[in-house]
Short mmCIF file of C-alpha atoms in Angstrom, two decimals:
data_model
loop_
_atom_site.label_atom_id
_atom_site.label_comp_id
_atom_site.label_asym_id
_atom_site.label_seq_id
_atom_site.Cartn_x
_atom_site.Cartn_y
_atom_site.Cartn_z
CA UNK A 1 -39.59 43.44 -78.75
CA UNK A 2 -40.92 40.73 -80.98
CA UNK A 3 -40.92 37.00 -81.35
CA UNK A 4 -42.91 34.47 -83.28
CA UNK A 5 -42.71 30.71 -83.49
CA UNK A 6 -43.42 29.55 -87.01
CA UNK A 7 -45.13 26.31 -87.94
CA UNK A 8 -43.04 23.91 -90.01
CA UNK A 9 -45.68 23.26 -92.67
CA UNK A 10 -44.77 26.15 -95.01
CA UNK A 11 -41.14 27.23 -94.58
CA UNK A 12 -41.21 29.58 -97.59
CA UNK A 13 -44.13 31.54 -96.14
CA UNK A 14 -42.37 31.61 -92.77
CA UNK A 15 -39.16 32.98 -94.29
CA UNK A 16 -41.14 35.57 -96.27
CA UNK A 17 -42.75 36.69 -93.01
CA UNK A 18 -39.38 36.81 -91.24
CA UNK A 19 -38.05 39.04 -94.06
CA UNK A 20 -41.06 41.35 -93.72
CA UNK A 21 -40.61 41.59 -89.94
CA UNK A 22 -36.88 42.31 -90.39
CA UNK A 23 -37.69 45.12 -92.81
CA UNK A 24 -40.40 46.59 -90.54
CA UNK A 25 -38.01 46.66 -87.57
CA UNK A 26 -34.99 47.82 -89.59
CA UNK A 27 -32.93 44.75 -88.76
CA UNK A 28 -29.41 45.24 -90.09
CA UNK A 29 -28.06 41.74 -89.47
CA UNK A 30 -29.60 38.31 -88.93
CA UNK A 31 -27.43 35.45 -87.73
CA UNK A 32 -29.09 32.06 -88.20
CA UNK A 33 -28.14 28.50 -87.40
CA UNK A 34 -26.10 27.01 -90.25
CA UNK A 35 -27.24 23.46 -89.53
CA UNK A 36 -30.98 22.86 -89.76
CA UNK A 37 -31.59 26.47 -90.78
CA UNK A 38 -29.30 26.39 -93.79
CA UNK A 39 -32.02 26.37 -96.46
CA UNK A 40 -34.07 29.03 -94.68
CA UNK A 41 -30.94 31.19 -94.26
CA UNK A 42 -30.31 31.00 -98.01
CA UNK A 43 -33.88 31.99 -98.87
CA UNK A 44 -33.75 34.81 -96.30
CA UNK A 45 -30.44 36.05 -97.74
CA UNK A 46 -32.05 36.18 -101.20
CA UNK A 47 -34.89 38.30 -99.79
CA UNK A 48 -32.91 40.62 -97.49
CA UNK A 49 -29.55 40.67 -99.25
CA UNK A 50 -26.54 38.53 -98.46
CA UNK A 51 -24.94 41.39 -96.52
CA UNK A 52 -27.78 41.22 -93.94
CA UNK A 53 -27.78 37.46 -93.28
CA UNK A 54 -25.01 35.49 -91.63
CA UNK A 55 -24.74 31.95 -90.32
CA UNK A 56 -23.41 30.50 -87.12
CA UNK A 57 -22.37 27.03 -86.07
CA UNK A 58 -21.85 25.84 -82.52
CA UNK A 59 -18.90 23.73 -81.55
CA UNK A 60 -16.04 23.43 -79.09
CA UNK A 61 -13.63 26.05 -80.40
CA UNK A 62 -10.54 27.71 -78.95
CA UNK A 63 -12.10 31.21 -79.15
CA UNK A 64 -15.64 32.28 -78.26
CA UNK A 65 -16.27 33.56 -81.81
CA UNK A 66 -14.26 32.82 -84.92
CA UNK A 67 -15.13 33.55 -88.52
CA UNK A 68 -14.40 30.82 -91.04
CA UNK A 69 -12.43 32.71 -93.67
CA UNK A 70 -13.65 30.44 -96.49
CA UNK A 71 -17.38 30.17 -95.73
CA UNK A 72 -17.92 33.31 -93.64
CA UNK A 73 -19.71 31.20 -91.01
CA UNK A 74 -19.41 32.41 -87.42
CA UNK A 75 -18.09 29.52 -85.33
CA UNK A 76 -19.34 29.91 -81.76
CA UNK A 77 -17.88 28.06 -78.81
CA UNK A 78 -21.23 26.98 -77.44
CA UNK A 79 -20.26 26.76 -73.78
CA UNK A 80 -18.64 30.19 -73.68
CA UNK A 81 -21.39 31.89 -75.67
CA UNK A 82 -24.26 30.35 -73.67
CA UNK A 83 -22.42 31.14 -70.40
CA UNK A 84 -22.06 34.76 -71.46
CA UNK A 85 -25.65 35.05 -72.67
CA UNK A 86 -26.98 33.69 -69.36
CA UNK A 87 -24.63 36.06 -67.50
CA UNK A 88 -26.05 38.98 -69.49
CA UNK A 89 -29.60 37.94 -68.59
CA UNK A 90 -28.63 37.60 -64.91
CA UNK A 91 -27.04 41.07 -64.93
CA UNK A 92 -30.19 42.62 -66.41
CA UNK A 93 -28.65 43.42 -69.78
CA UNK A 94 -31.56 41.79 -71.63
CA UNK A 95 -35.02 43.28 -71.88
CA UNK A 96 -37.96 40.91 -72.17
CA UNK A 97 -41.68 41.52 -72.52
CA UNK A 98 -43.97 40.54 -69.64
CA UNK A 99 -43.65 36.93 -68.55
CA UNK A 100 -47.23 36.19 -69.66
CA UNK A 101 -46.25 37.19 -73.23
CA UNK A 102 -43.12 35.01 -73.28
CA UNK A 103 -44.14 31.65 -71.89
CA UNK A 104 -42.55 29.63 -74.73
CA UNK A 105 -39.26 31.57 -74.98
CA UNK A 106 -38.81 31.45 -71.21
CA UNK A 107 -39.60 27.73 -71.22
CA UNK A 108 -36.98 27.18 -73.94
CA UNK A 109 -34.39 29.09 -71.90
CA UNK A 110 -35.18 27.01 -68.83
CA UNK A 111 -34.93 23.76 -70.83
CA UNK A 112 -31.17 24.29 -71.17
CA UNK A 113 -28.91 22.86 -68.49
CA UNK A 114 -25.19 22.31 -67.95
CA UNK A 115 -23.55 18.89 -67.84
CA UNK A 116 -19.97 17.84 -67.29
CA UNK A 117 -18.65 15.43 -69.92
CA UNK A 118 -16.48 12.39 -69.14
CA UNK A 119 -13.54 14.51 -70.26
CA UNK A 120 -14.42 17.07 -67.57
CA UNK A 121 -15.70 19.77 -69.96
CA UNK A 122 -18.88 21.70 -69.21
CA UNK A 123 -21.47 21.63 -72.01
CA UNK A 124 -24.96 23.09 -72.40
CA UNK A 125 -27.71 20.74 -73.52
CA UNK A 126 -31.42 20.06 -73.22
CA UNK A 127 -33.73 17.07 -72.96
CA UNK A 128 -34.75 15.45 -76.24
CA UNK A 129 -38.41 16.44 -75.73
CA UNK A 130 -37.60 19.90 -74.36
CA UNK A 131 -36.83 22.34 -77.19
CA UNK A 132 -34.38 25.19 -76.82
CA UNK A 133 -34.97 26.83 -80.21
CA UNK A 134 -36.08 30.19 -78.81
CA UNK A 135 -32.93 30.37 -76.68
CA UNK A 136 -30.66 29.88 -79.66
CA UNK A 137 -32.66 32.32 -81.79
CA UNK A 138 -32.12 34.87 -79.00
CA UNK A 139 -28.43 34.08 -78.94
CA UNK A 140 -28.26 34.55 -82.74
CA UNK A 141 -29.81 38.01 -82.35
CA UNK A 142 -27.52 38.85 -79.45
CA UNK A 143 -24.44 37.78 -81.43
CA UNK A 144 -25.63 39.83 -84.44
CA UNK A 145 -25.85 42.88 -82.16
CA UNK A 146 -22.38 42.22 -80.76
CA UNK A 147 -20.99 41.89 -84.31
CA UNK A 148 -22.57 45.18 -85.35
CA UNK A 149 -21.15 46.90 -82.24
CA UNK A 150 -17.79 45.26 -82.85
CA UNK A 151 -17.97 43.90 -79.29
CA UNK A 152 -16.94 40.27 -79.36
CA UNK A 153 -15.54 40.33 -75.84
CA UNK A 154 -16.44 37.41 -73.64
CA UNK A 155 -15.21 36.41 -70.20
#
């Protein structure tokens, strides 16, 4: 079990450290956010190998997980994926370190909340000053594990 929040001052050093950690732990697949993490994903793919680094993008899609056949980007229906991740936590399928060691990740998880749009669709969001980065990093790791297990079943 490992997590680290990197400062934004030196992204190249951060990515180099992420690559080292991935090698130490034998990580077979990293799935990172295509949006703001696009540059970092590219640098990480150069260090780890393109076969070990994938990208995801949230949206409102007709299936929980789709792969864009042109770009190879995993398109995740955010509501379904977050619902399922929270369900997995609730059912005890996730293992976390002691609460005292995970204050920031737990805070990020708890920053997320559901809203109903004017169109009647449930969405997951967070307050502008309440980050949820650790939550989505966890979801990226969880999705990577599901891809490797060939288990992309969602309720």
